[in-house]
């Protein structure tokens, strides 16, 4: 196995799903399920410029970014937060998504999901007791950090971070959670509630959404949308309002000539959310999700060609640059991994 300029193993390493070498050959010849991991590049502005957090692992004597293996069925978003807390004592607020890193770990494929992240109090010091897993945690100027990092795949994470905007805000577009069979519901459809699966997923949602900094809520007035976010709004007491334009009504109550929803009204309302520049989660319906995402990508001058719809209980995260309002990154998840 060869070593890169920082001494890290690079055999079979690939970035963003491309590349060659043993990892690719393994996938073609007989796919091996990769080790799933997640982490975050914690950054702040220090006296001399940008600083990032590095951790030292005593068993190997190496320096790396905080990351670790996901538990069975653990969501990568919450897993990234958990690993950073466990390895640094700092609670991250996830920013823009960074490209995943794929490489061989002891001969087995490993994929690490990455985010840029800040902390709730960037000026706070590190108070982390040494242990068998991590014995030293430091804020390090980014140039020195690149030199200190042991592994090339961690250096690539730093380079990916430096190649884009540091300060961003998330706008999360959630399709409401499972709400039973629409055809079997005999009352006004705006009153249709979550079913058992939807209620269970609603209880899992707060930990996922709070990873992005406890964004405010703007939601459709439909019961299945407000109920999707109710546990989150109660747990974190975030500002919440309903938006008629994001609501799919019964046809007789619709906002546009008897139609159950108005596309232009919805797109204009979403454009206003983007322009306000605040972390926000918008909960709406499957009929409107592609239109709202198209509005976001068009407003942010980002080309797109893929399908923009979502399954129930899935969400887009649009990371918008704080200065200039451009698109920094996009990610898509289900509420449950």
mmCIF file of C-alpha atoms in Angstrom:
data_model
loop_
_atom_site.group_PDB
_atom_site.id
_atom_site.type_symbol
_atom_site.label_atom_id
_atom_site.label_comp_id
_atom_site.label_asym_id
_atom_site.label_seq_id
_atom_site.Cartn_x
_atom_site.Cartn_y
_atom_site.Cartn_z
ATOM 1 C CA UNK A 1 0.000 0.000 0.000
ATOM 2 C CA UNK A 2 1.409 3.369 -1.003
ATOM 3 C CA UNK A 3 1.552 6.477 1.125
ATOM 4 C CA UNK A 4 0.504 9.964 0.078
ATOM 5 C CA UNK A 5 2.360 13.193 0.803
ATOM 6 C CA UNK A 6 0.918 13.282 4.334
ATOM 7 C CA UNK A 7 1.858 9.694 5.052
ATOM 8 C CA UNK A 8 -1.678 8.328 4.823
ATOM 9 C CA UNK A 9 -2.650 5.180 2.992
ATOM 10 C CA UNK A 10 -4.110 6.050 -0.403
ATOM 11 C CA UNK A 11 -4.418 2.718 -2.177
ATOM 12 C CA UNK A 12 -7.849 2.456 -3.745
ATOM 13 C CA UNK A 13 -8.945 5.846 -2.495
ATOM 14 C CA UNK A 14 -11.641 7.565 -4.511
ATOM 15 C CA UNK A 15 -13.523 10.799 -4.016
ATOM 16 C CA UNK A 16 -17.138 11.503 -4.827
ATOM 17 C CA UNK A 17 -17.822 8.101 -6.370
ATOM 18 C CA UNK A 18 -15.162 7.986 -9.079
ATOM 19 C CA UNK A 19 -11.704 6.553 -9.300
ATOM 20 C CA UNK A 20 -9.889 3.310 -9.900
ATOM 21 C CA UNK A 21 -7.846 0.773 -8.014
ATOM 22 C CA UNK A 22 -8.811 -2.073 -5.688
ATOM 23 C CA UNK A 23 -11.930 -0.380 -4.317
ATOM 24 C CA UNK A 24 -13.471 0.015 -7.743
ATOM 25 C CA UNK A 25 -12.425 -3.495 -8.763
ATOM 26 C CA UNK A 26 -13.985 -4.919 -5.628
ATOM 27 C CA UNK A 27 -17.255 -3.168 -6.389
ATOM 28 C CA UNK A 28 -17.321 -4.505 -9.949
ATOM 29 C CA UNK A 29 -16.165 -8.044 -9.184
ATOM 30 C CA UNK A 30 -18.336 -8.644 -6.141
ATOM 31 C CA UNK A 31 -19.722 -5.731 -4.185
ATOM 32 C CA UNK A 32 -18.638 -5.410 -0.565
ATOM 33 C CA UNK A 33 -20.888 -3.320 1.639
ATOM 34 C CA UNK A 34 -18.677 -0.424 2.748
ATOM 35 C CA UNK A 35 -18.087 0.570 6.324
ATOM 36 C CA UNK A 36 -20.371 3.568 6.876
ATOM 37 C CA UNK A 37 -18.956 6.517 8.767
ATOM 38 C CA UNK A 38 -19.596 10.232 9.208
ATOM 39 C CA UNK A 39 -17.795 13.273 10.513
ATOM 40 C CA UNK A 40 -17.561 17.037 10.424
ATOM 41 C CA UNK A 41 -14.856 19.571 9.764
ATOM 42 C CA UNK A 42 -15.264 22.032 12.643
ATOM 43 C CA UNK A 43 -14.075 25.524 11.750
ATOM 44 C CA UNK A 44 -13.941 29.009 13.239
ATOM 45 C CA UNK A 45 -12.260 32.318 12.543
ATOM 46 C CA UNK A 46 -9.295 32.681 14.894
ATOM 47 C CA UNK A 47 -6.942 35.624 15.489
ATOM 48 C CA UNK A 48 -4.789 34.633 12.524
ATOM 49 C CA UNK A 49 -7.460 33.297 10.188
ATOM 50 C CA UNK A 50 -9.457 30.116 9.791
ATOM 51 C CA UNK A 51 -8.858 27.341 12.324
ATOM 52 C CA UNK A 52 -10.128 23.764 12.296
ATOM 53 C CA UNK A 53 -10.315 21.052 14.948
ATOM 54 C CA UNK A 54 -7.922 18.103 14.813
ATOM 55 C CA UNK A 55 -7.909 15.061 17.071
ATOM 56 C CA UNK A 56 -5.044 12.734 17.946
ATOM 57 C CA UNK A 57 -5.650 9.025 18.395
ATOM 58 C CA UNK A 58 -3.143 7.504 20.836
ATOM 59 C CA UNK A 59 -3.376 3.942 19.541
ATOM 60 C CA UNK A 60 -1.990 5.005 16.162
ATOM 61 C CA UNK A 61 -0.400 8.315 17.043
ATOM 62 C CA UNK A 62 -2.144 9.923 14.072
ATOM 63 C CA UNK A 63 -3.894 13.261 13.581
ATOM 64 C CA UNK A 64 -7.265 13.325 11.875
ATOM 65 C CA UNK A 65 -10.593 15.096 11.600
ATOM 66 C CA UNK A 66 -13.324 13.945 14.014
ATOM 67 C CA UNK A 67 -15.291 11.090 12.501
ATOM 68 C CA UNK A 68 -16.368 7.544 13.238
ATOM 69 C CA UNK A 69 -18.401 4.525 12.234
ATOM 70 C CA UNK A 70 -22.167 4.776 12.191
ATOM 71 C CA UNK A 71 -24.221 2.478 14.336
ATOM 72 C CA UNK A 72 -26.665 0.060 12.737
ATOM 73 C CA UNK A 73 -29.404 2.046 10.956
ATOM 74 C CA UNK A 74 -28.051 5.311 12.357
ATOM 75 C CA UNK A 75 -28.812 8.416 10.324
ATOM 76 C CA UNK A 76 -25.598 9.916 8.899
ATOM 77 C CA UNK A 77 -26.644 13.399 10.033
ATOM 78 C CA UNK A 78 -27.120 12.410 13.666
ATOM 79 C CA UNK A 79 -24.158 10.058 13.465
ATOM 80 C CA UNK A 80 -21.876 12.890 12.393
ATOM 81 C CA UNK A 81 -23.052 14.985 15.343
ATOM 82 C CA UNK A 82 -22.627 12.108 17.784
ATOM 83 C CA UNK A 83 -19.106 11.309 16.608
ATOM 84 C CA UNK A 84 -17.965 14.930 16.841
ATOM 85 C CA UNK A 85 -19.365 15.267 20.365
ATOM 86 C CA UNK A 86 -17.756 12.000 21.450
ATOM 87 C CA UNK A 87 -14.347 12.867 20.008
ATOM 88 C CA UNK A 88 -14.125 16.596 20.805
ATOM 89 C CA UNK A 89 -16.706 17.494 23.456
ATOM 90 C CA UNK A 90 -17.979 20.182 21.062
ATOM 91 C CA UNK A 91 -21.536 20.214 19.697
ATOM 92 C CA UNK A 92 -21.472 20.902 15.954
ATOM 93 C CA UNK A 93 -23.962 22.869 13.904
ATOM 94 C CA UNK A 94 -23.835 21.300 10.465
ATOM 95 C CA UNK A 95 -23.191 23.561 7.516
ATOM 96 C CA UNK A 96 -22.733 22.673 3.902
ATOM 97 C CA UNK A 97 -22.334 19.087 2.797
ATOM 98 C CA UNK A 98 -18.839 18.173 1.624
ATOM 99 C CA UNK A 99 -18.040 15.376 -0.847
ATOM 100 C CA UNK A 100 -17.877 11.926 0.740
ATOM 101 C CA UNK A 101 -14.546 10.176 0.937
ATOM 102 C CA UNK A 102 -14.196 6.553 -0.137
ATOM 103 C CA UNK A 103 -11.105 4.491 0.497
ATOM 104 C CA UNK A 104 -9.898 1.120 1.726
ATOM 105 C CA UNK A 105 -9.559 0.634 5.470
ATOM 106 C CA UNK A 106 -7.577 -2.501 6.321
ATOM 107 C CA UNK A 107 -8.582 -3.908 2.946
ATOM 108 C CA UNK A 108 -12.281 -3.111 3.311
ATOM 109 C CA UNK A 109 -14.130 -0.277 1.515
ATOM 110 C CA UNK A 110 -15.092 2.623 3.758
ATOM 111 C CA UNK A 111 -17.290 5.610 2.962
ATOM 112 C CA UNK A 112 -17.278 8.690 5.173
ATOM 113 C CA UNK A 113 -19.982 11.364 4.861
ATOM 114 C CA UNK A 114 -18.705 14.858 5.630
ATOM 115 C CA UNK A 115 -20.074 18.248 6.569
ATOM 116 C CA UNK A 116 -18.520 21.589 7.338
ATOM 117 C CA UNK A 117 -19.647 22.675 10.803
ATOM 118 C CA UNK A 118 -19.401 25.436 13.361
ATOM 119 C CA UNK A 119 -20.044 25.302 17.097
ATOM 120 C CA UNK A 120 -22.699 27.115 19.076
ATOM 121 C CA UNK A 121 -19.939 29.101 20.823
ATOM 122 C CA UNK A 122 -16.841 29.304 18.584
ATOM 123 C CA UNK A 123 -14.922 31.247 21.248
ATOM 124 C CA UNK A 124 -15.337 28.507 23.840
ATOM 125 C CA UNK A 125 -12.248 26.555 24.732
ATOM 126 C CA UNK A 126 -11.867 22.807 24.460
ATOM 127 C CA UNK A 127 -12.389 20.919 27.702
ATOM 128 C CA UNK A 128 -11.948 17.315 26.669
ATOM 129 C CA UNK A 129 -10.536 14.662 29.013
ATOM 130 C CA UNK A 130 -7.997 12.388 27.299
ATOM 131 C CA UNK A 131 -9.142 8.811 26.818
ATOM 132 C CA UNK A 132 -8.134 5.647 24.994
ATOM 133 C CA UNK A 133 -9.736 6.795 21.737
ATOM 134 C CA UNK A 134 -8.683 10.466 21.592
ATOM 135 C CA UNK A 135 -6.032 11.977 23.836
ATOM 136 C CA UNK A 136 -5.691 15.467 22.334
ATOM 137 C CA UNK A 137 -8.109 17.910 20.662
ATOM 138 C CA UNK A 138 -6.835 21.197 19.229
ATOM 139 C CA UNK A 139 -7.927 24.192 17.182
ATOM 140 C CA UNK A 140 -5.214 24.487 14.519
ATOM 141 C CA UNK A 141 -4.704 27.139 11.800
ATOM 142 C CA UNK A 142 -5.873 25.552 8.580
ATOM 143 C CA UNK A 143 -2.508 25.692 6.772
ATOM 144 C CA UNK A 144 -0.756 23.970 9.668
ATOM 145 C CA UNK A 145 -3.621 21.512 9.956
ATOM 146 C CA UNK A 146 -3.133 20.368 6.358
ATOM 147 C CA UNK A 147 0.506 19.618 7.147
ATOM 148 C CA UNK A 148 -0.274 17.858 10.422
ATOM 149 C CA UNK A 149 -3.033 15.582 9.144
ATOM 150 C CA UNK A 150 -1.841 12.023 8.719
ATOM 151 C CA UNK A 151 -4.173 10.852 5.964
ATOM 152 C CA UNK A 152 -4.646 12.164 2.462
ATOM 153 C CA UNK A 153 -8.397 11.596 2.561
ATOM 154 C CA UNK A 154 -8.616 14.039 5.490
ATOM 155 C CA UNK A 155 -6.525 16.575 3.585
ATOM 156 C CA UNK A 156 -8.995 16.299 0.700
ATOM 157 C CA UNK A 157 -11.824 17.135 3.105
ATOM 158 C CA UNK A 158 -9.972 20.307 4.131
ATOM 159 C CA UNK A 159 -9.338 21.219 0.502
ATOM 160 C CA UNK A 160 -12.997 20.676 -0.372
ATOM 161 C CA UNK A 161 -13.973 22.956 2.503
ATOM 162 C CA UNK A 162 -11.551 25.682 1.404
ATOM 163 C CA UNK A 163 -12.792 25.468 -2.191
ATOM 164 C CA UNK A 164 -16.276 26.698 -1.260
ATOM 165 C CA UNK A 165 -18.017 29.243 0.945
ATOM 166 C CA UNK A 166 -17.543 28.762 4.670
ATOM 167 C CA UNK A 167 -20.627 30.587 5.959
ATOM 168 C CA UNK A 168 -23.955 29.221 4.745
ATOM 169 C CA UNK A 169 -27.503 28.766 5.979
ATOM 170 C CA UNK A 170 -29.797 25.773 5.338
ATOM 171 C CA UNK A 171 -33.276 25.775 3.864
ATOM 172 C CA UNK A 172 -34.780 22.329 4.410
ATOM 173 C CA UNK A 173 -37.692 21.201 2.245
ATOM 174 C CA UNK A 174 -39.587 18.320 3.867
ATOM 175 C CA UNK A 175 -42.374 16.281 2.331
ATOM 176 C CA UNK A 176 -44.771 15.455 5.145
ATOM 177 C CA UNK A 177 -44.525 12.085 6.866
ATOM 178 C CA UNK A 178 -46.722 9.055 6.225
ATOM 179 C CA UNK A 179 -50.421 9.885 6.556
ATOM 180 C CA UNK A 180 -52.307 6.766 5.541
ATOM 181 C CA UNK A 181 -54.387 6.184 2.420
ATOM 182 C CA UNK A 182 -55.724 9.384 0.922
ATOM 183 C CA UNK A 183 -58.442 7.455 -0.895
ATOM 184 C CA UNK A 184 -59.709 5.904 2.325
ATOM 185 C CA UNK A 185 -60.019 9.249 4.130
ATOM 186 C CA UNK A 186 -63.616 10.520 4.018
ATOM 187 C CA UNK A 187 -63.284 13.854 5.827
ATOM 188 C CA UNK A 188 -61.731 17.096 4.543
ATOM 189 C CA UNK A 189 -58.266 16.113 3.331
ATOM 190 C CA UNK A 190 -56.632 19.038 5.121
ATOM 191 C CA UNK A 191 -57.547 17.259 8.374
ATOM 192 C CA UNK A 192 -55.950 13.923 7.433
ATOM 193 C CA UNK A 193 -53.490 13.050 10.240
ATOM 194 C CA UNK A 194 -50.273 11.097 10.339
ATOM 195 C CA UNK A 195 -50.564 7.333 10.614
ATOM 196 C CA UNK A 196 -48.549 5.183 13.027
ATOM 197 C CA UNK A 197 -45.473 5.175 10.805
ATOM 198 C CA UNK A 198 -45.669 8.930 10.402
ATOM 199 C CA UNK A 199 -46.007 9.519 14.136
ATOM 200 C CA UNK A 200 -42.985 7.323 14.827
ATOM 201 C CA UNK A 201 -40.949 9.183 12.220
ATOM 202 C CA UNK A 202 -42.048 12.520 13.688
ATOM 203 C CA UNK A 203 -40.407 11.494 16.959
ATOM 204 C CA UNK A 204 -37.148 10.776 15.111
ATOM 205 C CA UNK A 205 -37.158 14.069 13.226
ATOM 206 C CA UNK A 206 -36.090 16.500 16.007
ATOM 207 C CA UNK A 207 -32.582 15.067 16.332
ATOM 208 C CA UNK A 208 -32.083 15.233 12.573
ATOM 209 C CA UNK A 209 -33.349 18.790 12.091
ATOM 210 C CA UNK A 210 -31.594 20.170 15.168
ATOM 211 C CA UNK A 211 -28.251 19.104 13.690
ATOM 212 C CA UNK A 212 -28.624 22.042 11.305
ATOM 213 C CA UNK A 213 -28.952 24.597 14.080
ATOM 214 C CA UNK A 214 -32.617 24.371 15.113
ATOM 215 C CA UNK A 215 -34.117 26.071 12.044
ATOM 216 C CA UNK A 216 -37.444 27.873 12.303
ATOM 217 C CA UNK A 217 -40.549 26.250 10.783
ATOM 218 C CA UNK A 218 -42.768 27.403 7.927
ATOM 219 C CA UNK A 219 -45.381 24.757 7.180
ATOM 220 C CA UNK A 220 -48.473 23.922 5.221
ATOM 221 C CA UNK A 221 -51.620 24.273 7.295
ATOM 222 C CA UNK A 222 -52.587 20.648 6.619
ATOM 223 C CA UNK A 223 -52.680 18.463 9.730
ATOM 224 C CA UNK A 224 -50.236 15.939 8.266
ATOM 225 C CA UNK A 225 -47.655 18.716 7.829
ATOM 226 C CA UNK A 226 -48.076 20.428 11.185
ATOM 227 C CA UNK A 227 -48.047 17.036 12.928
ATOM 228 C CA UNK A 228 -44.842 16.074 11.110
ATOM 229 C CA UNK A 229 -43.019 18.931 12.825
ATOM 230 C CA UNK A 230 -44.906 19.088 16.119
ATOM 231 C CA UNK A 231 -42.392 17.070 18.201
ATOM 232 C CA UNK A 232 -39.561 19.199 16.811
ATOM 233 C CA UNK A 233 -41.273 22.524 17.519
ATOM 234 C CA UNK A 234 -42.246 21.427 21.037
ATOM 235 C CA UNK A 235 -38.803 20.091 21.936
ATOM 236 C CA UNK A 236 -36.852 23.097 20.691
ATOM 237 C CA UNK A 237 -39.451 25.893 20.931
ATOM 238 C CA UNK A 238 -38.554 27.240 17.488
ATOM 239 C CA UNK A 239 -40.487 30.023 15.721
ATOM 240 C CA UNK A 240 -43.304 28.483 13.680
ATOM 241 C CA UNK A 241 -45.858 29.776 11.207
ATOM 242 C CA UNK A 242 -48.229 28.283 8.657
ATOM 243 C CA UNK A 243 -48.161 29.307 5.005
ATOM 244 C CA UNK A 244 -51.312 28.942 2.928
ATOM 245 C CA UNK A 245 -49.279 28.928 -0.272
ATOM 246 C CA UNK A 246 -47.550 25.694 0.798
ATOM 247 C CA UNK A 247 -50.885 23.980 1.508
ATOM 248 C CA UNK A 248 -52.656 21.531 -0.802
ATOM 249 C CA UNK A 249 -56.332 22.194 -0.172
ATOM 250 C CA UNK A 250 -59.491 20.391 -1.134
ATOM 251 C CA UNK A 251 -60.407 21.690 -4.623
ATOM 252 C CA UNK A 252 -63.300 23.834 -3.404
ATOM 253 C CA UNK A 253 -61.017 25.659 -0.957
ATOM 254 C CA UNK A 254 -58.029 26.015 -3.242
ATOM 255 C CA UNK A 255 -56.314 29.350 -3.817
ATOM 256 C CA UNK A 256 -56.325 29.289 -7.611
ATOM 257 C CA UNK A 257 -59.622 28.920 -9.440
ATOM 258 C CA UNK A 258 -60.714 25.762 -7.638
ATOM 259 C CA UNK A 259 -57.324 24.073 -8.013
ATOM 260 C CA UNK A 260 -56.088 22.440 -4.784
ATOM 261 C CA UNK A 261 -52.898 24.506 -4.888
ATOM 262 C CA UNK A 262 -51.338 27.452 -6.687
ATOM 263 C CA UNK A 263 -47.919 26.805 -8.181
ATOM 264 C CA UNK A 264 -46.938 30.439 -8.671
ATOM 265 C CA UNK A 265 -48.072 31.429 -5.186
ATOM 266 C CA UNK A 266 -46.070 28.572 -3.703
ATOM 267 C CA UNK A 267 -42.934 29.403 -5.681
ATOM 268 C CA UNK A 268 -43.153 33.066 -4.717
ATOM 269 C CA UNK A 269 -43.547 32.145 -1.040
ATOM 270 C CA UNK A 270 -40.512 29.853 -1.217
ATOM 271 C CA UNK A 271 -38.482 32.577 -2.910
ATOM 272 C CA UNK A 272 -39.290 34.847 0.033
ATOM 273 C CA UNK A 273 -38.073 32.189 2.473
ATOM 274 C CA UNK A 274 -34.785 31.941 0.582
ATOM 275 C CA UNK A 275 -34.395 35.724 0.500
ATOM 276 C CA UNK A 276 -34.878 36.045 4.268
ATOM 277 C CA UNK A 277 -31.527 34.348 4.821
ATOM 278 C CA UNK A 278 -32.506 32.340 7.908
ATOM 279 C CA UNK A 279 -32.186 28.623 8.683
ATOM 280 C CA UNK A 280 -35.652 27.295 7.873
ATOM 281 C CA UNK A 281 -37.498 24.018 7.466
ATOM 282 C CA UNK A 282 -40.483 24.118 5.118
ATOM 283 C CA UNK A 283 -42.975 21.253 5.282
ATOM 284 C CA UNK A 284 -45.263 20.783 2.309
ATOM 285 C CA UNK A 285 -46.819 18.207 -0.021
ATOM 286 C CA UNK A 286 -45.548 15.945 -2.766
ATOM 287 C CA UNK A 287 -47.354 17.965 -5.430
ATOM 288 C CA UNK A 288 -45.356 21.082 -4.561
ATOM 289 C CA UNK A 289 -41.899 19.722 -3.698
ATOM 290 C CA UNK A 290 -40.565 19.627 -7.312
ATOM 291 C CA UNK A 291 -41.872 23.136 -7.964
ATOM 292 C CA UNK A 292 -40.293 24.574 -4.826
ATOM 293 C CA UNK A 293 -36.947 22.897 -5.477
ATOM 294 C CA UNK A 294 -37.008 24.133 -9.057
ATOM 295 C CA UNK A 295 -37.653 27.645 -7.749
ATOM 296 C CA UNK A 296 -34.734 27.380 -5.327
ATOM 297 C CA UNK A 297 -32.283 26.083 -7.912
ATOM 298 C CA UNK A 298 -33.402 28.650 -10.475
ATOM 299 C CA UNK A 299 -33.141 31.523 -7.989
ATOM 300 C CA UNK A 300 -29.698 30.338 -6.910
ATOM 301 C CA UNK A 301 -28.561 30.048 -10.543
ATOM 302 C CA UNK A 302 -27.921 26.325 -10.244
ATOM 303 C CA UNK A 303 -28.535 24.036 -13.248
ATOM 304 C CA UNK A 304 -30.477 20.862 -12.578
ATOM 305 C CA UNK A 305 -31.656 17.875 -14.565
ATOM 306 C CA UNK A 306 -32.584 15.198 -12.043
ATOM 307 C CA UNK A 307 -35.999 14.441 -10.622
ATOM 308 C CA UNK A 308 -36.755 16.797 -7.749
ATOM 309 C CA UNK A 309 -39.647 14.962 -6.123
ATOM 310 C CA UNK A 310 -39.451 13.283 -2.728
ATOM 311 C CA UNK A 311 -41.030 10.293 -1.067
ATOM 312 C CA UNK A 312 -43.036 10.928 2.077
ATOM 313 C CA UNK A 313 -40.721 11.493 5.007
ATOM 314 C CA UNK A 314 -37.796 12.663 2.885
ATOM 315 C CA UNK A 315 -36.232 16.087 2.634
ATOM 316 C CA UNK A 316 -33.885 18.277 0.647
ATOM 317 C CA UNK A 317 -31.345 20.534 2.328
ATOM 318 C CA UNK A 318 -30.373 23.555 0.248
ATOM 319 C CA UNK A 319 -27.258 25.239 1.627
ATOM 320 C CA UNK A 320 -27.204 28.906 0.612
ATOM 321 C CA UNK A 321 -24.154 31.153 0.839
ATOM 322 C CA UNK A 322 -24.570 33.843 3.467
ATOM 323 C CA UNK A 323 -22.946 36.417 1.197
ATOM 324 C CA UNK A 324 -24.298 36.630 -2.319
ATOM 325 C CA UNK A 325 -27.088 34.106 -1.914
ATOM 326 C CA UNK A 326 -25.620 31.456 -4.205
ATOM 327 C CA UNK A 327 -25.956 27.704 -3.942
ATOM 328 C CA UNK A 328 -23.258 26.107 -1.784
ATOM 329 C CA UNK A 329 -24.481 22.493 -1.642
ATOM 330 C CA UNK A 330 -27.576 20.306 -1.822
ATOM 331 C CA UNK A 331 -28.290 17.074 0.018
ATOM 332 C CA UNK A 332 -31.235 14.705 0.211
ATOM 333 C CA UNK A 333 -32.208 12.332 3.010
ATOM 334 C CA UNK A 334 -35.003 10.206 4.373
ATOM 335 C CA UNK A 335 -35.985 10.866 7.967
ATOM 336 C CA UNK A 336 -34.946 7.306 8.785
ATOM 337 C CA UNK A 337 -31.635 5.974 7.468
#
